[in-house]
Short mmCIF file of C-alpha atoms in Angstrom, two decimals:
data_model
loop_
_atom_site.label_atom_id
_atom_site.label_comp_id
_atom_site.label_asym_id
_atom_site.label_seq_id
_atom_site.Cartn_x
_atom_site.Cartn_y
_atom_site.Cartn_z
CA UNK A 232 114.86 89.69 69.97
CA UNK A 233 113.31 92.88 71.39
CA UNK A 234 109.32 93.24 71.43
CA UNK A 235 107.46 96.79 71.43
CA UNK A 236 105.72 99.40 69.07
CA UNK A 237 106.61 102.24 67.03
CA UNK A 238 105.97 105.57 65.24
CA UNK A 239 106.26 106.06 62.03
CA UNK A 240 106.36 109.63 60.59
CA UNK A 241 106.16 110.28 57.23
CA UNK A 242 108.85 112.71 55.54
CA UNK A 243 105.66 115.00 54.21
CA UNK A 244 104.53 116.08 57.42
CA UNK A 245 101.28 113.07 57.64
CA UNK A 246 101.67 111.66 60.74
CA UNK A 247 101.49 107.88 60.74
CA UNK A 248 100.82 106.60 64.40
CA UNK A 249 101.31 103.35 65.41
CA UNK A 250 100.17 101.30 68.91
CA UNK A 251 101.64 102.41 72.24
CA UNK A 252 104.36 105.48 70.60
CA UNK A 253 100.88 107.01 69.42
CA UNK A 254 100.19 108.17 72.63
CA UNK A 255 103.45 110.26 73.32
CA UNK A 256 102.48 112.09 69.93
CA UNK A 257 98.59 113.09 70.46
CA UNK A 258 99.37 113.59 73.95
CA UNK A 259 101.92 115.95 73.33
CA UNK A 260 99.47 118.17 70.72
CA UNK A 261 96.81 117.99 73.26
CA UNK A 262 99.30 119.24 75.72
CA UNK A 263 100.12 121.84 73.31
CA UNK A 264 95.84 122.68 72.42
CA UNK A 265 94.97 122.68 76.20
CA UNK A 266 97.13 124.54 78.69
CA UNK A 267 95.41 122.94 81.65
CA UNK A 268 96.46 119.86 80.44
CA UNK A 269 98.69 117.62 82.74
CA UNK A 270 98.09 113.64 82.84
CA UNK A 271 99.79 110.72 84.70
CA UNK A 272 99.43 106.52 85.04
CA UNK A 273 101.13 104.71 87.98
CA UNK A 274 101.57 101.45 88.27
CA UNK A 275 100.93 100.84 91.82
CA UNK A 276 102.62 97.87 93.18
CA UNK A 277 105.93 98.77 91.57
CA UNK A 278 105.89 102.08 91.42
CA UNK A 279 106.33 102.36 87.88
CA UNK A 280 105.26 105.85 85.64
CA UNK A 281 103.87 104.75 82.50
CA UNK A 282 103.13 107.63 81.31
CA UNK A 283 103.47 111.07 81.96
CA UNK A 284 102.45 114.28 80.30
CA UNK A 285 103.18 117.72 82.65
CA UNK A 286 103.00 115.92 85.30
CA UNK A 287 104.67 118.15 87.69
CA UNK A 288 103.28 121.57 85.91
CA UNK A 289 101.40 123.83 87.88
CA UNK A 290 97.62 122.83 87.86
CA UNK A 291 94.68 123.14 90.11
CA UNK A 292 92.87 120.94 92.08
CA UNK A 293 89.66 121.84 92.16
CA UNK A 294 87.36 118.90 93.79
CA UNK A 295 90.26 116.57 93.80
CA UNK A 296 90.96 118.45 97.14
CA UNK A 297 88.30 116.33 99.20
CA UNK A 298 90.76 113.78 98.79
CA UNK A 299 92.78 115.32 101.15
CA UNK A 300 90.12 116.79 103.71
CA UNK A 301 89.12 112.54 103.58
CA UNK A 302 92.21 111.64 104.51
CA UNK A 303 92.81 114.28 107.29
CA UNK A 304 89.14 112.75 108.65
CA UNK A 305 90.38 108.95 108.10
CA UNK A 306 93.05 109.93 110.67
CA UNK A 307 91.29 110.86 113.37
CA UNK A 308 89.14 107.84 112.51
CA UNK A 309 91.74 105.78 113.16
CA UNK A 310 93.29 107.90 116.18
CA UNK A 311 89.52 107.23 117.45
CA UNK A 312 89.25 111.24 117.97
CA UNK A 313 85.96 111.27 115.33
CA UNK A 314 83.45 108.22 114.78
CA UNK A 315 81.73 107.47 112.16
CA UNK A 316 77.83 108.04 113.61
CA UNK A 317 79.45 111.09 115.25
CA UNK A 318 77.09 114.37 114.70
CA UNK A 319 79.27 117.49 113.28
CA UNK A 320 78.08 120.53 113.64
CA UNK A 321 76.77 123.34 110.93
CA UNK A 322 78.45 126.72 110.61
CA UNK A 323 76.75 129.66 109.33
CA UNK A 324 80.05 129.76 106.96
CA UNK A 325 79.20 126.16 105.73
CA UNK A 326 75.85 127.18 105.15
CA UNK A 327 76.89 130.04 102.72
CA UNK A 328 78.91 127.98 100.79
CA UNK A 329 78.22 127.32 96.87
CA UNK A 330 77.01 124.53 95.05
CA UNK A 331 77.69 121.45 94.71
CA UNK A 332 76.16 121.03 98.13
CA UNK A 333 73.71 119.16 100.16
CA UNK A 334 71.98 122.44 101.75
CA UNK A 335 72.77 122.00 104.90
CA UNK A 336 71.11 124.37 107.46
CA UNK A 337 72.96 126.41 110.63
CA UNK A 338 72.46 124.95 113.83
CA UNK A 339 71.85 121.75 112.23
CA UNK A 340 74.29 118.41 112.38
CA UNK A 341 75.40 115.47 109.86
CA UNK A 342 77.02 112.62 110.77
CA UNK A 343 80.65 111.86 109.86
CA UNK A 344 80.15 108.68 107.71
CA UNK A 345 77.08 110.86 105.88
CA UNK A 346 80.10 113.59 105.30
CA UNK A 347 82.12 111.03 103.97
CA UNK A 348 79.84 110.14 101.24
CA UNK A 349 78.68 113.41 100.85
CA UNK A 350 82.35 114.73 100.22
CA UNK A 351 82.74 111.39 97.11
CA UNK A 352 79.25 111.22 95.87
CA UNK A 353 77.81 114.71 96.13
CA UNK A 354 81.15 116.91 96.19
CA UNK A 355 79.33 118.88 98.51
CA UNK A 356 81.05 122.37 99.56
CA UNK A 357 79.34 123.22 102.45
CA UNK A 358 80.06 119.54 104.24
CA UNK A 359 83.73 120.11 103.24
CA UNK A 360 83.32 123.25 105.43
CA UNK A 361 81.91 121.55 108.11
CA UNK A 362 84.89 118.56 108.38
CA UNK A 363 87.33 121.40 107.76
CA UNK A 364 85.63 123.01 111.16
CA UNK A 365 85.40 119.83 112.69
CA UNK A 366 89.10 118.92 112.50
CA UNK A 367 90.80 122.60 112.28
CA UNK A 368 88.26 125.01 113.87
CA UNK A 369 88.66 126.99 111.00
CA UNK A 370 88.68 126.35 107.32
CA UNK A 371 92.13 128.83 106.93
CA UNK A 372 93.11 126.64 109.71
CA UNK A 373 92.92 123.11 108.02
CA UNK A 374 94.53 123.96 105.05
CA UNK A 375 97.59 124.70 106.55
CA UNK A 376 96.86 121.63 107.74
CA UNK A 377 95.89 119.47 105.22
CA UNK A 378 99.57 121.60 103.34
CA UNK A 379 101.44 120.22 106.24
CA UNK A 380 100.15 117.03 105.76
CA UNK A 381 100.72 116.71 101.96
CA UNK A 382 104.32 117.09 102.64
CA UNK A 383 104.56 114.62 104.87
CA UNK A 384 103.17 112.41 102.11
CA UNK A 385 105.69 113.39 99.51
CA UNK A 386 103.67 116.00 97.49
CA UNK A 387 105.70 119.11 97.62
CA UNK A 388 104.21 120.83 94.97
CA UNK A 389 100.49 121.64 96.50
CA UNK A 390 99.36 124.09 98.54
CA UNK A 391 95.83 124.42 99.68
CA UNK A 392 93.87 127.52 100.72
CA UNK A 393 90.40 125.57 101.41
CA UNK A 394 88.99 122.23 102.17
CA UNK A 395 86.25 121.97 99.01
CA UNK A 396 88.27 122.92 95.99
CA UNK A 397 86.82 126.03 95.31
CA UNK A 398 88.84 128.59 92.93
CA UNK A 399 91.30 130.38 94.72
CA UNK A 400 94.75 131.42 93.21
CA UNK A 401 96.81 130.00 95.96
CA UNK A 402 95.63 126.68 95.93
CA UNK A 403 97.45 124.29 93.18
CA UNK A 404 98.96 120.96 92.45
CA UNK A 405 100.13 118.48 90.28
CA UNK A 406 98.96 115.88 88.32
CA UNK A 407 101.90 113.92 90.51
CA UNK A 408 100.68 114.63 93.73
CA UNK A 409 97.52 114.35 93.16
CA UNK A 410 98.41 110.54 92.22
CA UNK A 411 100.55 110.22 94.94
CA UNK A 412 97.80 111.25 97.39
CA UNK A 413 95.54 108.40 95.75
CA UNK A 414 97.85 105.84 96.21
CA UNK A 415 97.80 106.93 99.74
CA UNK A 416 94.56 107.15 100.40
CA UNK A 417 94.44 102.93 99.16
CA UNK A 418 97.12 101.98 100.78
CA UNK A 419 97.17 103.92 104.22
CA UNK A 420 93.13 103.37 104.83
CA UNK A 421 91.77 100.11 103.01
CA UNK A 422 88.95 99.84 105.20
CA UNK A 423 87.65 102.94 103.88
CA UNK A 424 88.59 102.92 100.33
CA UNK A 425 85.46 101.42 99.29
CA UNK A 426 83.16 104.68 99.57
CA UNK A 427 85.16 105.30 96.75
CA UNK A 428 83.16 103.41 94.82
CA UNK A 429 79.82 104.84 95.86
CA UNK A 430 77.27 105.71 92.96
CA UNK A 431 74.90 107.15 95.10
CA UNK A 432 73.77 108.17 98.71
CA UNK A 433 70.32 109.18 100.27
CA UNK A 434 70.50 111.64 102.55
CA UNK A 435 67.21 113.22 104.65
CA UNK A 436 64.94 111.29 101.98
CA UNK A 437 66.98 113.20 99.09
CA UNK A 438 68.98 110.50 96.48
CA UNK A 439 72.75 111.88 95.16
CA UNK A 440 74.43 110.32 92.15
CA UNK A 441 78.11 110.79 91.71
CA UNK A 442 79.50 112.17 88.79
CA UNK A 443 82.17 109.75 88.62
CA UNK A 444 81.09 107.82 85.82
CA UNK A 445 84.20 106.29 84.87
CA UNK A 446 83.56 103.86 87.64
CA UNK A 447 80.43 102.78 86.45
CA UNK A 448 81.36 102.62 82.85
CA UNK A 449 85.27 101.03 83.18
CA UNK A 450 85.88 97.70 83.53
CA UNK A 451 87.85 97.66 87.26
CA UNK A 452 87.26 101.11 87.78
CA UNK A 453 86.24 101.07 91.65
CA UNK A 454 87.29 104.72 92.73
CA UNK A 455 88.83 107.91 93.74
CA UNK A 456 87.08 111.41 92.53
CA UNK A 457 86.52 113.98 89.51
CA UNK A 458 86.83 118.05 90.24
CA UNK A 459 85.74 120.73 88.29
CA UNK A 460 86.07 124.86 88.33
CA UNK A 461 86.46 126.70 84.71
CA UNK A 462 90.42 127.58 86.37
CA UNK A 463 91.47 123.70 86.33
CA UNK A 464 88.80 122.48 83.53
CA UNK A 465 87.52 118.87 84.11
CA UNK A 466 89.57 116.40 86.51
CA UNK A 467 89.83 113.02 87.42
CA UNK A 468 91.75 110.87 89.72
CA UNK A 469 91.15 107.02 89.07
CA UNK A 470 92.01 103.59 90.28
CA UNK A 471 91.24 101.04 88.63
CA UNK A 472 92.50 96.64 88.78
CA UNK A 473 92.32 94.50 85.91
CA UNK A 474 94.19 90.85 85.80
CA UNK A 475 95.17 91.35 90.03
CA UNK A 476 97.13 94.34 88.78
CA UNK A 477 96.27 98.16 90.20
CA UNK A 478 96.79 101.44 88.36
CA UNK A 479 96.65 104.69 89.33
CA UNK A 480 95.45 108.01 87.02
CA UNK A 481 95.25 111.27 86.82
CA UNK A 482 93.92 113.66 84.21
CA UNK A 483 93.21 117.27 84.54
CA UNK A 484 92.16 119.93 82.54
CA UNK A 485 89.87 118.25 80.62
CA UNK A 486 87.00 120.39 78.35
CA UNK A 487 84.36 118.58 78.71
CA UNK A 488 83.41 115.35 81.28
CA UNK A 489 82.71 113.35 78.37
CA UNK A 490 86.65 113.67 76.65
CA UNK A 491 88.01 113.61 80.20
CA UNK A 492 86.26 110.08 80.96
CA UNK A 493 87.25 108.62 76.93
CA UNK A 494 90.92 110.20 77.74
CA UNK A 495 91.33 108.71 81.11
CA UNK A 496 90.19 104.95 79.10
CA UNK A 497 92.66 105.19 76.79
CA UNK A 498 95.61 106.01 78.74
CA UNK A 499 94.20 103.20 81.25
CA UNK A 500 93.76 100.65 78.20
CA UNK A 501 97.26 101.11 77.22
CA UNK A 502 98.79 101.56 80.79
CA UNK A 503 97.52 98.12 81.76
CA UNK A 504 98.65 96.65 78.26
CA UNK A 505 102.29 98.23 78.82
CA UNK A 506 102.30 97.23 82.84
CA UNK A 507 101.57 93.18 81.91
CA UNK A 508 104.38 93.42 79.91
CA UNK A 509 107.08 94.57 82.26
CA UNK A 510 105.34 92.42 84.81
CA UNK A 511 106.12 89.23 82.49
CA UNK A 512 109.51 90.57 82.42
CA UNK A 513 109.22 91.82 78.48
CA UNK A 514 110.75 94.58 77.51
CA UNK A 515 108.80 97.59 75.58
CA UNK A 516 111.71 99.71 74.38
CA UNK A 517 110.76 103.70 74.96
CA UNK A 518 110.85 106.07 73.43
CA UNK A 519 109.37 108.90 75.40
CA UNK A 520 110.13 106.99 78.36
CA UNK A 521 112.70 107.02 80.99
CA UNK A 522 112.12 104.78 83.72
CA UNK A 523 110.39 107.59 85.96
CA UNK A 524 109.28 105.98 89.47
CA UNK A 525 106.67 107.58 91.66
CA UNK A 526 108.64 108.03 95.36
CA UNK A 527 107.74 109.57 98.86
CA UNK A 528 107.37 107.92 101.68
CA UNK A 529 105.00 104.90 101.62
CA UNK A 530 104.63 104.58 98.18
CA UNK A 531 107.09 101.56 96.06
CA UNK A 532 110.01 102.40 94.18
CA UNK A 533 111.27 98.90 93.33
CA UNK A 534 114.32 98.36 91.20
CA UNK A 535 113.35 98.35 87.45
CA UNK A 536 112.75 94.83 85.78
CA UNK A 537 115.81 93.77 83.93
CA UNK A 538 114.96 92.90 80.29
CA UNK A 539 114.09 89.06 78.69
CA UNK A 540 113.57 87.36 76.00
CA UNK A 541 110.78 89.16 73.64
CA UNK A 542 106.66 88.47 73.76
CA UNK A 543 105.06 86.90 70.70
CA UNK A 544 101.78 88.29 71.95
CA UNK A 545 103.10 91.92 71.93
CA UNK A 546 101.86 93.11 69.07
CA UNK A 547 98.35 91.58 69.00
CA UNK A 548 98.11 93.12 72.34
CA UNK A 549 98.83 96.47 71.28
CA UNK A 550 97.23 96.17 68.30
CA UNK A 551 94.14 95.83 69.89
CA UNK A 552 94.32 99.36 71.31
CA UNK A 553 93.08 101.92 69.18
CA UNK A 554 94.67 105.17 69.07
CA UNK A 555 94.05 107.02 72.40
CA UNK A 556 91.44 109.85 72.05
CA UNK A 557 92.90 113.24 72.90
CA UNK A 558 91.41 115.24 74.87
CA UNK A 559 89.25 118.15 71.94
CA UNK A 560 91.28 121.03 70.44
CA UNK A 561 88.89 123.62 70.88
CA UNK A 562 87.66 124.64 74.46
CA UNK A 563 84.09 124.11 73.84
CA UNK A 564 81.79 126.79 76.15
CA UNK A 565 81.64 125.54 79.85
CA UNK A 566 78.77 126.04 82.38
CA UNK A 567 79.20 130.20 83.45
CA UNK A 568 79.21 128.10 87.31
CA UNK A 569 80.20 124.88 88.37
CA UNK A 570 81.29 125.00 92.50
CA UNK A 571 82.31 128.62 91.98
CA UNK A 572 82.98 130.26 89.11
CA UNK A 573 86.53 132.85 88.46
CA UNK A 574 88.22 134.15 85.81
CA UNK A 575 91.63 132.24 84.89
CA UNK A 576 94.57 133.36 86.86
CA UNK A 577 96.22 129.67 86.07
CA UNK A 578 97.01 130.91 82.29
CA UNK A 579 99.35 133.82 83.62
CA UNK A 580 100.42 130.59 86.17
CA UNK A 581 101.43 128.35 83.59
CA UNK A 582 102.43 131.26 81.46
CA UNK A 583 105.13 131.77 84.28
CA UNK A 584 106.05 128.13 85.20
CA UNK A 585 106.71 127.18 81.42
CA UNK A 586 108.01 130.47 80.10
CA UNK A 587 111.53 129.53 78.09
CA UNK A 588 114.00 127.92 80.14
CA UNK A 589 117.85 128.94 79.51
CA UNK A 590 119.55 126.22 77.69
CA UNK A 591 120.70 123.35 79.79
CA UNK A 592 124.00 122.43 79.47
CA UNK A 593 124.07 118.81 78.60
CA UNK A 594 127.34 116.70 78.41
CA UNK A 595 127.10 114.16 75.48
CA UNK A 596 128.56 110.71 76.60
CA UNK A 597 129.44 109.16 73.25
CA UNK A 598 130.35 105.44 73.77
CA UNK A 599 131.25 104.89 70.35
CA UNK A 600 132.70 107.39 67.95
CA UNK A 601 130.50 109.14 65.46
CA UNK A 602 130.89 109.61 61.66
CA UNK A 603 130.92 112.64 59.74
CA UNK A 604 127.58 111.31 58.09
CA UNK A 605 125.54 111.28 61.52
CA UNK A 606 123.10 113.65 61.41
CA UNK A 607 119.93 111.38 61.48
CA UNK A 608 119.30 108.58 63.37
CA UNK A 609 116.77 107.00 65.94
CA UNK A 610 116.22 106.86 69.26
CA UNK A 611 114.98 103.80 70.77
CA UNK A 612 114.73 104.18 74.74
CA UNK A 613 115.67 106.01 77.44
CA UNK A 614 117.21 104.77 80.70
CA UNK A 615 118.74 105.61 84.69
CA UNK A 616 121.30 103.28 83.73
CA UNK A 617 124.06 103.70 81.35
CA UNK A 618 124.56 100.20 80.81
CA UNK A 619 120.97 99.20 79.80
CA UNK A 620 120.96 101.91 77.48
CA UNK A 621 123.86 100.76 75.65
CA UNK A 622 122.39 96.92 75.76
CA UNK A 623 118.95 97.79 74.37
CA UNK A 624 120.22 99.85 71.24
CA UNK A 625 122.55 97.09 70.52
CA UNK A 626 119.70 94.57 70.43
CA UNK A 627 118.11 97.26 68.20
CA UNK A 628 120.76 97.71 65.88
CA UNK A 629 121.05 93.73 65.54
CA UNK A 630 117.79 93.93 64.01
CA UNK A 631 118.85 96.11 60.95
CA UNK A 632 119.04 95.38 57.48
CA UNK A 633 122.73 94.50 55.86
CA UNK A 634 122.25 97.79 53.71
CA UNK A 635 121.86 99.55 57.26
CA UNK A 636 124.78 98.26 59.00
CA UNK A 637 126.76 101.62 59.17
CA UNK A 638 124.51 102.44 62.29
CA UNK A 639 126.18 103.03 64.91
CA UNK A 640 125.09 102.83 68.67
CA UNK A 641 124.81 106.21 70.76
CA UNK A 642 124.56 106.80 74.14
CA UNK A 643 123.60 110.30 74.58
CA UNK A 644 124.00 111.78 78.56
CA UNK A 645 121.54 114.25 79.58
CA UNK A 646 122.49 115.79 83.00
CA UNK A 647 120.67 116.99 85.26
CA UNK A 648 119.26 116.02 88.82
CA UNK A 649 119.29 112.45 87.82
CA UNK A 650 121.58 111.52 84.93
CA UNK A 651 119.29 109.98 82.19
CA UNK A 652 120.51 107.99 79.03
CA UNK A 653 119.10 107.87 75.57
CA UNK A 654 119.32 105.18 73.65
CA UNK A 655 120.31 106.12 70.00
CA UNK A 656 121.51 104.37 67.05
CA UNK A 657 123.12 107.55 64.81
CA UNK A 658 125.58 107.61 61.59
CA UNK A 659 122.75 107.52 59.09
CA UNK A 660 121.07 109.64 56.82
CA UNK A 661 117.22 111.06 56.62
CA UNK A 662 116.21 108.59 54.27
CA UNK A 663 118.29 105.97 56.70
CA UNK A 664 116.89 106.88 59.44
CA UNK A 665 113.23 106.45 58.60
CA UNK A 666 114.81 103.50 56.90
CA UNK A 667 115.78 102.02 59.97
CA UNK A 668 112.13 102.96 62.33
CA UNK A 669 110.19 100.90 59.40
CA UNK A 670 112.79 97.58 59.63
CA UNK A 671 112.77 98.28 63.75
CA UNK A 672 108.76 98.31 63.19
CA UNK A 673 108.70 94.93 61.74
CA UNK A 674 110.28 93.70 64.51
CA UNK A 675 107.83 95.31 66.93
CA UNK A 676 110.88 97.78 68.62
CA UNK A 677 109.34 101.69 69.87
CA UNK A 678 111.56 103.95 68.30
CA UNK A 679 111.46 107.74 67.04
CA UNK A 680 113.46 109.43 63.85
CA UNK A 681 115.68 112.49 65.72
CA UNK A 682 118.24 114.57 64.14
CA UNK A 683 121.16 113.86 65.73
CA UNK A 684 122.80 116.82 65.29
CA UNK A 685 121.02 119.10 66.96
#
């Protein structure tokens, strides 16, 4: 028997949503509402994507970047070229530097450990200026540094332009590096992970609280950093642990800190719900998921987890979870400033990066052949390997009626740079085929109605 969730659509356009396939469908319109939009959840030990929405679009950083200009300064902590009580000097161009800051004065010092928690609690511009100095001599300087650095980690698709975040066209990211930079940041300096988790820091008799409230407000939630210019909206990149198990998020382009913060809950909520159950060995059939694994180096990539025998607590798990929140539909007005202010040059960005693609050519795989009445059907996963594919919709079609026994399974090749498989079970009709997710959603199997024709 095969455990998971699924959605039900109605055939007059009401949306029915149900448990974990929910997600893939408000995600998507919030995707659609929200061009700045891009989310991912990693689950850290294995390696495992559990969700991911634009993940590798175009986006930018904003104060997510002090993740990097940390970890360029936890290296020459641990090459013993910077200390922690070490002074660093003030620039008149760290001086100049907009808000968020701490003020700092020309001429005058702060120490490197007071940076640190000036860079996670405060955000502060004008100390990312002065660790950018510190380490490059320049601020130009380090971020063709910190760029060369990010490749080495395995995120090819950033470039930065400045140490602080602060708008400039150049510098952008993804919502997949950015991750992939967290899960470096853990795993490459533990001893310093925990000024993640700082809420506050006094510094020259003045007290800073950190915006990141999802720390103090999520259950496990114990670091990693927000960012905001009006370019990238609001961003987030959490970690949080719940039952000795560690995810990894990001979410960016939120409207307001508030939705960002709900947003980031849900998709943890569900992540940690969905990453239990592959732990256990369970399978969750997917339906807008295709076994995507972060890689690079240093960060896991362990073979997938063969399915087993199906979870009785599945569905009182899941149905638990409310509906994730999406992020709002309408961009609310933001603050005219917020660590710089620009217009938007990422529209005509993601304008460009998701402008229509020419058709790909696809080669259709069929294992078994296909009637003349197979027009509708349902998909019910989608795999790297052919012969799981085949193995899962089989267990699916099992579980159909008598009067829906003229299913028939489909394994439907997408090429591409990695060969994926979707799991379909085809040779019905509309009515079958909603049919078919309703019987599949008694049995607690994801699955989504497609028209297998086109």
């Amino acid at each position: 028997m095969v455990t998971a969730t699924i959605t039900r659509i109605r055939r007059h356009g009401i949306a029915v949503i149900a448990l974990l396939a929910c997600l893939a469908i408000s995600i998507t319109a919030t995707a659609q509402a929200n061009p700045r939009y891009a989310a991912i959840v990693v689950d850290v030990e294995s390696g495992e994507v559990l969700h991911a929405a634009n993940a590798d679009a175009t986006r930018y950083p904003a104060s997510l970047t002090k993740m990097m200009t940390l970890y360029l300064l936890f290296e020459e902590l641990e090459k013993g070229t910077m200390r922690l009580n070490q002074p660093l000097p003030v620039s008149a161009q760290a001086e100049a530097m907009p808000a968020s800051k701490l003020w700092l004065k020309r001429g005058s010092t702060i120490t490197v450990e007071e940076a640190i928690l000036a860079l996670i609690v405060r955000s502060a511009n004008d100390v990312a200026v002065v660790v950018a100095e510190a380490l490059g001599g320049s601020e130009r300087q380090f971020g063709q540094m910190m760029t060369a650095r990010a490749r080495e980690l395995g995120m090819p698709n950033t470039v930065f332009r400045n140490a602080s975040g602060l708008p400039d066209n150049g510098q952008t990211t993804t919502a997949r590096d950015m991750a992939t930079l967290s899960i470096r940041l853990m795993q490459d300096f533990p001893q310093y992970y925990h000024y993640f988790s700082r809420q506050s820091f006094t510094y020259r008799g003045a007290t800073h609280n950190s915006h990141n409230r999802l720390v103090r407000n999520y259950a496990g939630a114990d670091g990693l950093k927000t960012g905001f210019i009006r370019a990238s909206g609001f961003n987030v990149a959490t970690s949080a642990v719940r039952d000795n198990r560690r995810l990894v998020s990001v979410v960016m382009g939120g409207f307001t800190a508030a939705s960002r913060d709900t947003h980031m809950a849900d998709l943890l909520d569900r992540g940690f719900v969905r990453a239990s159950l592959f732990g256990r060995g369970d399978w969750v059939a997917q339906a807008d998921f295709s076994g995507d694994r972060m890689s690079g180096d240093g960060l896991p990539a362990a073979a997938p987890v063969m399915p087993a025998g199906p979870s009785p607590e599945l569905e009182r798990q899941l149905a638990s979870l409310q509906a994730p929140e999406p992020l709002p539909t309408v961009q609310p007005s933001l603050p005219q400033t917020a660590q710089g202010s620009a217009n938007d040059p990422i529209r005509d960005l993601i304008a460009r990066s998701e402008a229509p693609e020419a058709p790909r050519a696809e080669t259709l795989h069929r294992l078994e052949p296909v009637g003349a009445s197979a027009s509708w059907g349902v998909q019910v996963g989608a795999f790297s390997n052919p012969d799981n594919a085949r193995q899962h919709a089989s267990r699916a079609a099992d579980r159909l009626s008598q009067e829906l026994f003229n299913a028939r399974v489909d394994i439907d090749e997408v090429s591409g740079s990695q060969a994926i498989f979707r799991a379909r079970l085809v040779n019905l009709d509309e009515n079958q085929a909603y049919r078919a997710c309703r019987n599949l959603a008694r049995e607690g199997i994801d699955c989504m109605v497609i028209n297998a024709g086109l």
